[in-house]
Coordinates of C-alpha atoms and ligand atoms in Angstrom, one line a residue:
M1 CA 3.6 33.5 -23.9
L2 CA 5.5 30.1 -24.0
K3 CA 8.8 30.4 -25.6
K4 CA 9.1 27.7 -28.3
R5 CA 11.7 25.2 -28.2
W6 CA 13.1 22.4 -30.4
W7 CA 11.3 19.7 -28.5
D8 CA 8.0 21.1 -28.3
K9 CA 6.5 19.0 -31.2
S10 CA 8.4 15.9 -30.5
V11 CA 7.1 12.5 -29.4
I12 CA 9.4 10.6 -26.9
Y13 CA 9.9 7.0 -27.3
Q14 CA 11.2 5.1 -24.2
V15 CA 13.5 2.0 -25.1
Y16 CA 14.2 -0.5 -22.3
P17 CA 17.6 -1.5 -23.8
K18 CA 17.7 -5.0 -22.4
S19 CA 14.6 -6.0 -24.1
F20 CA 14.4 -4.0 -27.4
Y21 CA 16.7 -5.8 -29.9
D22 CA 19.7 -8.2 -29.4
S23 CA 22.2 -7.4 -32.3
N24 CA 24.8 -10.0 -31.2
N25 CA 22.6 -12.9 -30.2
D26 CA 23.7 -13.2 -26.5
G27 CA 20.0 -13.0 -25.4
I28 CA 20.3 -9.5 -24.1
G29 CA 19.1 -6.3 -26.0
D30 CA 22.1 -3.7 -26.6
I31 CA 22.9 -0.4 -27.9
K32 CA 23.8 -1.7 -31.5
G33 CA 20.3 -3.2 -31.6
I34 CA 18.7 0.3 -31.0
V35 CA 20.9 1.6 -33.9
D36 CA 19.5 -1.2 -36.0
K37 CA 16.0 -0.1 -35.3
L38 CA 16.4 3.6 -35.7
D39 CA 15.0 3.7 -39.2
Y40 CA 11.9 2.0 -37.5
L41 CA 11.6 4.6 -35.0
K42 CA 12.2 7.4 -37.6
D43 CA 9.4 6.1 -39.6
L44 CA 7.1 6.0 -36.7
G45 CA 7.8 9.9 -36.3
I46 CA 9.5 10.1 -32.8
G47 CA 12.0 12.9 -32.2
I48 CA 13.6 11.8 -28.9
I49 CA 14.6 8.3 -27.5
W50 CA 14.6 7.9 -23.7
L51 CA 17.0 5.1 -23.0
S52 CA 16.7 3.5 -19.5
P53 CA 20.2 3.0 -18.0
V54 CA 23.2 1.5 -20.1
Y55 CA 25.7 2.6 -17.6
K56 CA 28.1 0.0 -16.2
S57 CA 26.1 -1.9 -13.5
P58 CA 25.8 -5.2 -11.6
M59 CA 22.2 -5.3 -12.9
D60 CA 20.5 -6.0 -9.4
D61 CA 17.8 -3.4 -10.8
N62 CA 18.6 -3.8 -14.3
G63 CA 20.9 -0.7 -14.6
Y64 CA 19.3 1.7 -12.0
D65 CA 22.2 0.5 -9.8
I66 CA 25.3 2.1 -11.3
M67 CA 28.9 1.2 -10.6
D68 CA 30.5 3.4 -13.0
Y69 CA 28.9 6.7 -14.5
Y70 CA 31.5 7.2 -17.0
D71 CA 31.3 3.8 -18.6
I72 CA 28.8 1.7 -20.5
D73 CA 28.0 -1.8 -19.5
K74 CA 29.5 -4.3 -21.5
Q75 CA 26.3 -6.3 -22.2
F76 CA 24.9 -3.2 -23.9
G77 CA 28.2 -2.3 -25.8
S78 CA 30.8 0.4 -25.4
M79 CA 31.3 4.1 -25.2
E80 CA 32.0 4.0 -28.9
D81 CA 28.7 2.4 -29.5
M82 CA 26.9 5.1 -27.4
G83 CA 28.7 7.9 -29.5
N84 CA 27.5 6.2 -32.6
L85 CA 24.0 5.8 -31.3
I86 CA 24.1 9.8 -30.6
K87 CA 25.5 10.3 -34.1
E88 CA 23.1 8.0 -36.1
G89 CA 20.2 9.5 -34.2
N90 CA 21.4 13.0 -35.2
K91 CA 21.2 11.9 -38.8
R92 CA 17.8 11.1 -38.4
N93 CA 16.7 14.0 -36.2
I94 CA 16.4 11.9 -33.3
K95 CA 18.0 13.0 -30.1
I96 CA 18.9 10.6 -27.3
M97 CA 17.7 11.2 -23.7
M98 CA 19.7 9.3 -20.9
D99 CA 18.4 8.2 -17.8
L100 CA 20.2 10.0 -14.8
V101 CA 20.2 8.0 -11.5
I102 CA 21.7 10.2 -8.9
N103 CA 19.7 9.3 -5.8
H104 CA 21.7 6.2 -5.3
T105 CA 24.6 4.2 -6.8
S106 CA 25.3 0.5 -6.9
D107 CA 26.9 -0.8 -3.7
E108 CA 29.7 -1.8 -6.1
H109 CA 30.5 1.7 -7.1
N110 CA 34.0 2.7 -6.0
W111 CA 32.7 5.5 -4.0
F112 CA 30.7 2.9 -2.0
I113 CA 33.5 0.4 -1.7
E114 CA 35.7 3.2 -0.3
S115 CA 33.0 4.5 1.9
R116 CA 32.3 1.1 3.6
S117 CA 36.0 0.4 4.0
S118 CA 36.4 2.4 7.1
K119 CA 34.8 5.3 9.2
S120 CA 37.7 7.5 8.5
N121 CA 37.7 7.0 4.8
P122 CA 37.4 10.3 2.9
K123 CA 34.3 9.0 1.0
R124 CA 32.7 7.7 4.2
D125 CA 30.3 10.8 4.3
F126 CA 29.4 10.1 0.6
Y127 CA 26.7 7.8 1.9
I128 CA 24.3 7.9 4.9
W129 CA 25.8 5.9 7.6
K130 CA 24.2 5.6 11.3
D131 CA 24.8 3.7 14.4
P132 CA 22.6 0.9 15.5
K133 CA 20.2 1.4 18.3
P134 CA 21.6 0.2 21.7
D135 CA 20.0 -3.4 21.1
G136 CA 21.8 -3.3 17.9
S137 CA 18.7 -2.9 15.7
A138 CA 18.4 -0.6 12.7
P139 CA 18.4 3.3 13.4
N140 CA 14.8 3.5 12.8
N141 CA 11.7 1.8 11.3
W142 CA 11.9 3.1 7.6
K143 CA 10.8 0.6 5.1
S144 CA 12.4 0.5 1.6
I145 CA 10.4 0.8 -1.5
F146 CA 11.3 -2.8 -2.4
G147 CA 10.4 -4.2 0.9
G148 CA 12.1 -4.8 4.3
F149 CA 14.3 -2.3 6.3
A150 CA 15.6 0.5 4.4
W151 CA 18.9 0.1 6.5
E152 CA 21.5 -2.5 6.0
Y153 CA 24.2 -3.5 8.6
D154 CA 27.8 -3.6 7.7
D155 CA 29.8 -5.6 10.0
N156 CA 33.1 -3.9 9.0
T157 CA 32.3 -0.8 10.5
K158 CA 29.4 -1.7 12.8
Q159 CA 27.0 0.8 11.4
Y160 CA 24.0 0.8 9.0
Y161 CA 23.7 2.5 5.6
L162 CA 20.5 3.8 4.3
H163 CA 18.9 2.5 0.8
V164 CA 15.5 3.7 -0.3
F165 CA 15.6 1.0 -2.8
S166 CA 17.4 -2.4 -2.7
K167 CA 20.4 -2.8 -0.3
K168 CA 22.4 -3.0 -3.6
Q169 CA 21.4 0.7 -4.1
P170 CA 22.9 2.8 -1.2
D171 CA 21.6 6.3 -1.2
L172 CA 24.2 9.2 -1.9
N173 CA 24.4 11.7 1.0
W174 CA 23.2 14.9 -1.0
E175 CA 24.0 17.0 2.2
N176 CA 27.7 16.5 1.3
E177 CA 28.8 19.1 -1.2
E178 CA 31.6 17.2 -2.7
V179 CA 29.1 14.5 -3.7
R180 CA 26.8 17.0 -5.4
M181 CA 29.8 18.8 -7.3
K182 CA 30.9 15.3 -8.5
L183 CA 27.6 14.5 -9.9
Y184 CA 27.1 17.8 -11.5
D185 CA 30.4 17.2 -13.3
M186 CA 29.2 14.0 -14.5
V187 CA 25.9 15.3 -15.7
N188 CA 27.9 17.9 -17.8
Y189 CA 30.1 15.3 -19.1
W190 CA 27.3 13.5 -20.7
L191 CA 25.7 16.7 -21.9
D192 CA 28.8 17.7 -23.6
K193 CA 28.4 14.6 -25.7
G194 CA 25.2 16.0 -27.4
L195 CA 22.4 14.4 -25.8
G196 CA 18.9 15.9 -26.0
G197 CA 18.3 15.7 -22.2
F198 CA 17.8 13.4 -19.4
R199 CA 15.0 11.4 -17.7
V200 CA 15.9 12.0 -14.1
D201 CA 15.3 8.8 -11.8
A202 CA 13.8 9.0 -8.3
I203 CA 14.9 12.6 -7.8
T204 CA 12.2 13.5 -5.3
Y205 CA 13.9 11.2 -2.8
I206 CA 17.4 13.0 -2.5
K207 CA 16.6 14.9 0.6
K208 CA 16.0 13.1 3.7
D209 CA 14.4 14.0 7.1
N210 CA 17.7 14.5 8.8
T211 CA 16.2 13.8 12.3
F212 CA 15.9 10.2 11.2
K213 CA 13.2 9.7 13.6
N214 CA 10.7 6.7 13.5
L215 CA 7.8 7.2 11.3
E216 CA 4.5 6.4 12.8
S217 CA 2.9 3.3 12.1
T218 CA -1.0 3.5 11.3
N219 CA -1.4 -0.4 10.6
N220 CA 0.7 -1.9 13.7
E221 CA 3.2 -3.0 11.5
E222 CA 6.8 -2.7 12.4
L223 CA 8.0 -0.9 9.4
V224 CA 6.6 2.1 7.7
N225 CA 7.0 3.0 4.0
I226 CA 10.0 5.3 3.8
N227 CA 8.2 8.3 1.8
G228 CA 7.4 9.9 4.9
G229 CA 11.1 10.4 5.7
S230 CA 12.6 10.7 2.1
L231 CA 9.9 11.9 -0.3
N232 CA 9.6 15.4 -1.3
Q233 CA 11.2 16.6 2.0
K234 CA 11.6 20.2 3.1
G235 CA 14.6 21.7 1.8
I236 CA 14.8 19.6 -1.3
E237 CA 14.3 22.7 -3.4
D238 CA 17.7 24.0 -2.6
F239 CA 19.3 20.7 -4.1
L240 CA 17.0 20.8 -7.2
S241 CA 17.9 24.5 -8.1
E242 CA 21.5 24.0 -7.5
L243 CA 21.4 20.9 -9.7
K244 CA 19.7 22.8 -12.5
K245 CA 21.9 25.9 -12.2
N246 CA 25.1 23.7 -12.5
T247 CA 24.0 21.6 -15.2
F248 CA 20.8 21.6 -17.3
S249 CA 20.3 25.4 -17.5
K250 CA 23.5 25.5 -19.6
Y251 CA 22.3 23.3 -22.4
D252 CA 19.5 23.5 -24.7
I253 CA 17.9 20.2 -23.7
V254 CA 14.7 19.0 -22.2
T255 CA 14.5 17.2 -18.8
V256 CA 11.7 15.2 -17.4
A257 CA 11.7 14.0 -13.7
E258 CA 10.1 11.2 -12.1
A259 CA 8.4 12.9 -9.3
P260 CA 5.6 11.0 -7.6
G261 CA 3.5 12.9 -5.1
I262 CA 4.3 16.4 -6.0
P263 CA 1.2 18.5 -5.0
R264 CA -0.5 20.2 -7.9
E265 CA 0.0 23.8 -6.4
K266 CA 3.8 22.9 -6.4
L267 CA 4.0 21.9 -10.0
K268 CA 5.0 25.3 -11.1
D269 CA 8.1 25.0 -9.0
Y270 CA 9.1 21.7 -10.5
S271 CA 8.3 22.1 -14.1
G272 CA 7.9 24.7 -17.1
A273 CA 10.4 27.1 -18.0
N274 CA 11.0 28.4 -14.7
G275 CA 11.0 25.0 -12.9
F276 CA 13.6 22.7 -11.8
F277 CA 12.8 20.3 -14.8
D278 CA 10.9 21.0 -18.0
L279 CA 8.5 18.1 -17.6
L280 CA 7.3 15.9 -14.7
F281 CA 6.0 12.5 -14.5
E282 CA 2.9 12.3 -12.4
F283 CA 1.8 8.9 -11.4
E284 CA -1.8 9.4 -9.9
H285 CA -3.5 8.1 -13.1
S286 CA -1.2 5.3 -13.6
D287 CA -1.2 4.0 -10.0
L288 CA -4.9 4.2 -9.7
D289 CA -5.0 0.4 -9.2
V290 CA -2.2 0.5 -6.4
A291 CA -3.6 0.3 -2.8
E292 CA -2.3 2.8 -0.1
D293 CA -0.1 0.1 1.4
G294 CA 1.6 -0.7 -1.8
K295 CA 0.7 -4.4 -1.8
W296 CA 0.0 -5.8 -5.1
Y297 CA -2.3 -8.5 -3.8
T298 CA -4.7 -5.9 -2.5
P299 CA -5.9 -4.6 -5.8
K300 CA -7.8 -1.3 -5.8
K301 CA -10.9 -0.6 -7.5
W302 CA -11.0 2.5 -9.6
T303 CA -13.3 4.4 -11.7
L304 CA -13.1 6.2 -15.0
Q305 CA -13.9 9.4 -13.2
E306 CA -10.9 9.1 -11.0
F307 CA -8.8 8.4 -13.9
K308 CA -10.1 11.4 -15.7
D309 CA -9.8 13.6 -12.6
A310 CA -6.2 12.7 -12.2
L311 CA -5.4 13.7 -15.6
F312 CA -7.6 16.6 -16.1
K313 CA -6.6 18.5 -12.9
S314 CA -3.1 18.7 -14.0
Q315 CA -4.0 19.6 -17.4
E316 CA -5.5 22.8 -15.8
V317 CA -2.4 23.7 -14.3
Y318 CA -0.4 22.9 -17.5
N319 CA -2.5 25.6 -19.4
D320 CA -0.7 28.2 -17.8
L321 CA 2.7 26.4 -17.0
G322 CA 3.6 24.6 -20.2
F323 CA 3.5 20.9 -20.9
G324 CA 2.7 17.7 -19.0
A325 CA 4.6 14.4 -19.6
L326 CA 1.9 12.3 -21.1
F327 CA 2.1 8.5 -20.6
L328 CA 0.4 5.5 -19.9
E329 CA 3.3 3.0 -19.8
N330 CA 6.8 2.7 -18.7
H331 CA 9.3 0.0 -17.6
D332 CA 7.9 0.0 -14.0
Q333 CA 4.3 -0.5 -15.2
P334 CA 2.1 -3.1 -16.5
R335 CA 0.8 -3.0 -20.0
S336 CA -2.0 -0.2 -20.4
L337 CA -4.3 -2.4 -22.2
N338 CA -4.5 -4.9 -19.3
K339 CA -4.6 -2.0 -16.8
F340 CA -7.4 -0.2 -18.3
I341 CA -9.5 -2.5 -20.5
K342 CA -11.4 -5.5 -19.5
E343 CA -9.4 -8.6 -20.9
S344 CA -12.1 -9.8 -23.2
D345 CA -12.2 -6.4 -24.9
I346 CA -8.5 -6.0 -25.5
G347 CA -7.7 -5.3 -29.2
Q348 CA -7.3 -2.9 -31.9
A349 CA -10.2 -0.5 -31.1
S350 CA -9.4 -0.2 -27.5
A351 CA -5.7 0.2 -28.0
K352 CA -6.4 3.0 -30.4
M353 CA -8.9 4.6 -28.0
L354 CA -6.4 4.7 -25.3
A355 CA -3.8 6.1 -27.6
T356 CA -6.2 8.8 -28.7
I357 CA -7.2 10.0 -25.2
Y358 CA -3.9 10.5 -23.8
F359 CA -1.8 11.6 -26.9
L360 CA -3.8 14.8 -27.5
L361 CA -3.6 16.2 -24.1
K362 CA -1.5 19.3 -23.5
G363 CA 2.1 18.0 -23.2
I364 CA 4.8 15.7 -24.6
P365 CA 3.6 12.5 -25.3
F366 CA 5.7 9.2 -24.4
I367 CA 5.4 6.0 -26.0
Y368 CA 6.8 2.9 -24.2
Q369 CA 8.4 0.1 -26.6
G370 CA 5.8 -2.1 -27.7
E371 CA 2.9 0.1 -26.9
E372 CA 2.4 1.1 -30.4
I373 CA 1.8 -2.4 -31.5
G374 CA -0.8 -3.3 -28.6
M375 CA 1.7 -5.5 -26.5
T376 CA 0.0 -7.0 -23.5
N377 CA 1.2 -8.3 -20.0
V378 CA 3.0 -11.6 -19.8
K379 CA 1.6 -14.5 -17.5
Y380 CA 4.7 -16.6 -16.7
E381 CA 3.8 -19.8 -15.1
S382 CA 6.3 -19.5 -12.0
I383 CA 7.8 -17.0 -10.0
E384 CA 11.2 -18.4 -11.2
D385 CA 10.4 -16.9 -14.6
Y386 CA 10.4 -13.5 -13.3
N387 CA 13.7 -11.2 -13.0
D388 CA 12.2 -8.0 -11.5
I389 CA 13.4 -7.4 -8.1
S390 CA 10.1 -5.8 -6.9
S391 CA 8.1 -8.8 -8.4
I392 CA 10.3 -11.2 -6.2
D393 CA 9.6 -9.1 -3.1
Q394 CA 6.2 -8.8 -3.6
Y395 CA 5.6 -12.4 -4.1
N396 CA 7.6 -13.1 -1.0
S397 CA 5.7 -10.6 1.2
A398 CA 2.4 -12.2 -0.1
I399 CA 3.5 -15.6 1.0
N400 CA 4.6 -14.2 4.4
D401 CA 1.2 -12.7 4.7
G402 CA -0.3 -16.2 4.4
L403 CA -1.4 -16.1 0.5
S404 CA -1.1 -19.2 -1.4
K405 CA 1.4 -19.6 -4.1
E406 CA -1.3 -19.1 -6.9
E407 CA -2.6 -16.2 -5.1
A408 CA 0.8 -14.6 -5.0
L409 CA 1.4 -15.2 -8.6
E410 CA -1.7 -13.8 -9.6
A411 CA -0.7 -10.6 -8.2
V412 CA 2.5 -10.6 -9.9
H413 CA 0.7 -11.3 -13.1
R414 CA -1.2 -8.2 -12.8
R415 CA 1.4 -5.9 -11.4
S416 CA 4.9 -7.2 -12.3
R417 CA 7.2 -4.7 -14.0
D418 CA 8.4 -7.4 -16.2
N419 CA 5.0 -7.0 -18.0
G420 CA 6.7 -4.0 -19.7
R421 CA 10.1 -5.7 -19.9
S422 CA 9.4 -8.9 -21.9
P423 CA 11.3 -8.6 -25.3
M424 CA 10.0 -6.6 -27.9
Q425 CA 7.9 -8.5 -30.3
W426 CA 9.4 -7.9 -33.9
D427 CA 8.0 -10.7 -35.9
D428 CA 6.6 -14.2 -35.7
S429 CA 9.9 -16.1 -35.9
K430 CA 11.3 -17.8 -33.0
N431 CA 11.9 -15.6 -29.9
S432 CA 9.9 -12.8 -31.7
G433 CA 12.8 -11.8 -33.7
F434 CA 14.2 -10.2 -30.8
T435 CA 17.3 -12.8 -30.5
E436 CA 18.1 -16.1 -31.8
V437 CA 19.0 -17.6 -28.5
E438 CA 17.1 -18.0 -25.4
P439 CA 16.4 -14.4 -24.3
W440 CA 17.0 -13.1 -20.8
L441 CA 13.3 -12.9 -20.0
K442 CA 10.7 -15.0 -21.9
V443 CA 8.9 -13.7 -24.8
N444 CA 5.1 -13.2 -24.4
N445 CA 3.5 -16.1 -25.9
N446 CA 1.2 -14.0 -28.1
Y447 CA 4.1 -13.0 -30.4
E448 CA 3.0 -14.7 -33.3
E449 CA -0.2 -12.5 -33.5
I450 CA 1.2 -9.2 -31.9
N451 CA 4.3 -8.2 -33.6
V452 CA 5.8 -5.3 -35.6
K453 CA 5.8 -7.0 -38.7
N454 CA 2.0 -7.8 -38.8
N455 CA 1.4 -4.2 -37.6
L456 CA 3.5 -2.8 -40.7
E457 CA 1.9 -5.0 -43.2
S458 CA -1.7 -4.1 -42.1
E459 CA -3.0 -0.5 -43.0
D460 CA -5.3 -0.1 -40.1
S461 CA -3.0 -1.6 -37.3
I462 CA -2.3 0.0 -34.1
L463 CA 1.2 1.1 -35.3
N464 CA -0.2 2.8 -38.2
Y465 CA -2.7 4.5 -36.1
Y466 CA 0.2 5.8 -33.8
K467 CA 2.0 7.1 -37.0
N468 CA -1.2 9.0 -37.9
L469 CA -1.4 10.4 -34.4
I470 CA 2.0 11.6 -34.5
D471 CA 1.7 13.0 -37.9
L472 CA -1.4 15.0 -36.8
R473 CA 0.5 16.5 -33.9
R474 CA 3.7 17.4 -35.8
N475 CA 2.7 18.0 -39.4
S476 CA -1.1 18.8 -39.7
D477 CA -3.0 22.2 -39.7
Y478 CA -3.9 21.3 -36.1
S479 CA -0.3 20.9 -35.0
D480 CA -0.4 24.2 -33.0
V481 CA -3.6 23.5 -31.4
I482 CA -2.3 20.0 -30.2
V483 CA 1.0 21.4 -29.0
Y484 CA 0.2 24.8 -27.6
G485 CA -3.6 24.8 -27.3
K486 CA -5.4 25.4 -24.1
Y487 CA -7.0 22.2 -22.4
I488 CA -10.8 22.7 -22.1
E489 CA -13.0 20.4 -20.1
F490 CA -15.9 18.6 -21.9
M491 CA -18.5 16.3 -20.4
E492 CA -16.0 15.7 -17.6
D493 CA -18.5 14.1 -15.3
D494 CA -19.7 11.5 -17.9
K495 CA -19.4 8.1 -16.6
N496 CA -18.5 6.5 -19.9
I497 CA -17.0 9.1 -22.1
F498 CA -13.5 10.4 -22.2
A499 CA -13.4 14.0 -23.9
Y500 CA -11.9 17.3 -24.0
I501 CA -11.3 20.2 -26.1
R502 CA -8.1 21.9 -27.1
E503 CA -7.9 25.5 -28.5
Y504 CA -5.4 27.7 -30.0
E505 CA -5.8 31.2 -31.7
N506 CA -9.7 30.4 -32.2
K507 CA -9.0 27.0 -33.7
K508 CA -10.4 24.1 -31.9
L509 CA -10.7 20.5 -31.7
L510 CA -12.6 17.9 -29.8
V511 CA -11.3 14.5 -28.5
L512 CA -14.4 12.3 -27.8
A513 CA -14.1 8.6 -26.9
N514 CA -16.2 5.8 -25.7
F515 CA -14.2 4.1 -22.8
Y516 CA -16.3 1.2 -22.6
G517 CA -17.5 -1.8 -24.9
E518 CA -21.3 -0.7 -25.2
N519 CA -22.9 1.6 -27.8
I520 CA -23.5 5.0 -26.6
K521 CA -25.3 8.1 -28.0
V522 CA -23.8 11.4 -27.2
K523 CA -25.4 14.9 -27.5
L524 CA -22.5 17.3 -28.8
N525 CA -23.8 20.8 -27.9
C526 CA -21.0 22.2 -30.2
N527 CA -20.6 22.5 -34.0
V528 CA -18.2 19.9 -35.2
D529 CA -16.4 20.1 -38.5
K530 CA -14.4 17.4 -40.1
V531 CA -13.0 14.2 -38.6
L532 CA -9.4 14.7 -37.9
I533 CA -8.6 10.9 -36.9
S534 CA -10.8 8.0 -35.7
N535 CA -10.4 4.4 -34.9
Y536 CA -13.6 3.3 -36.9
D537 CA -14.1 3.8 -40.7
L538 CA -17.2 6.3 -40.7
T539 CA -18.3 8.3 -37.8
S540 CA -22.2 8.2 -37.4
I541 CA -23.1 11.6 -36.6
S542 CA -26.6 13.3 -37.3
N543 CA -27.7 16.8 -36.1
D544 CA -25.4 17.2 -33.1
E545 CA -25.7 13.5 -32.0
V546 CA -22.9 11.1 -32.3
Y547 CA -23.2 7.3 -32.0
L548 CA -20.2 5.8 -30.5
R549 CA -19.4 2.0 -30.9
P550 CA -17.4 0.1 -28.5
Y551 CA -14.2 1.9 -27.7
E552 CA -14.7 4.4 -30.6
A553 CA -12.4 7.3 -30.5
V554 CA -12.9 10.2 -32.8
V555 CA -11.3 13.6 -33.1
F556 CA -13.2 16.5 -34.6
G557 CA -12.2 20.0 -35.8
V558 CA -14.7 22.2 -34.1
L559 CA -16.4 25.3 -35.9
Ligands
GLC601 C1 12.8 4.4 -10.5 C2 12.9 3.5 -11.8 C3 12.8 2.1 -11.3 C4 13.9 2.0 -10.4 C5 13.9 3.0 -9.3 C6 15.3 2.8 -8.4 O1 11.4 4.3 -10.0 O2 12.0 3.9 -12.8 O3 12.9 1.2 -12.4 O4 13.8 0.6 -9.8 O5 13.7 4.2 -9.7 O6 16.3 3.3 -9.3
CA602 CA1 23.1 -8.4 -27.0

């Protein structure tokens, strides 16, 4: 039996602080701005806020490059503001989950400044330094996630350092015990402040292949994606269990790890009550449209079947294990409406359908800011308008590979991380009510139509639909079914339908959704009772046949 915990029924809302709400009109969202909007989040019904990083940072990767773990970046506010956010959250029964970035620091972190100062510096070994090859070139052919060599030469000491992400994000050397102990102290420092937990960034990269040998190239390109030498490497388990033992396990918190590429048979080591973390973000379903080579300009076709398989295979594992981390969007992804729905069909029905199908799976649902009002991708006119470091890399590499500017920009439109980072659309006033000055990133030009104010005013808005879904999860007769119930497959091979059953102590519900824009008739072969929630007014059902209109999603109690 699963042990029940305080966060089981929660819904987690991800805030990207830079883009949420600007309280002091400098164009940048901040911590006070989050406090100002806590009542909005309370009203939505969420229980935990995951905050993307707010630590002191030069913002090369928008805060995922930390220069001081013990300080808040000025543009976001102060330590006092952070304390106040935790306090004000507690008053409303909302816990704060911070982002924990411990695979790397900023190159402006004091540890790195010391480390690079000389080979004999006591912090030298805090990072991964290697000699050049005899001809002066990089130690091996590993390619960083953001493009280019994963090695940066430092003239001062004539060695290279390793960076899985940008060159301003040098990787910490987890083989060094002193590094690990310092990180654990820091984690506990924050947990002592009363956080509800951590979202753990890029954690499956902390162990490297310590032979640092070349990776085999399959496409004749000089550089090979670093994953083969740095992702889920043998021996990582020792680091992860030590991390948990020294930190998380001492507190009553929830942890969720960013963990691409963990094979399903290993999920039990990584998540659940005995795993390294409580929850895991898996990416198979959200990266369906990303080609093997990771290049945005080679879009990949995907099918509903693949999407369902990606989600359902994990669900089967979670039946025995606990909970999945349920999400369609985050700050690294384009908007789900653009990804999953064809452009002319994006709207209320399709948005509510997407919400229904992922929210009621077995797990803890995450909402990414703006998803709850149906925000969509931006389409900035020039690459100059983009801020995201990986968009700029992808654009340049497309141009290098011979694409035109228009083609390169089109790929960025589709896949840019700025799609999810454009300012939150609060109302129809200038700059969408996010700020009174020029925002750090342009507002989506559909803000007059898509915004929180409109959503609050209309009873059948996407926002109100999310509220009802959350209410169904937290407060209804079906709450235990939704939270603890077993996932059972249903019509899993159907080419148009997304459906499943959940069951707990003889109580059942059926989620049934038309994933596309054509009418469709479905034979149920099961006895349905009342409609628990639906994105259309009346469900047309006769005998056991249901007529589903475009993007119709309906949840039935099952007899
Ligand atoms: C994670 C974050 C992403 C960041 C990267 C490096 O993938 O989600 O935003 O760029 O780690 O820290
Ligand atoms: Ca501000």
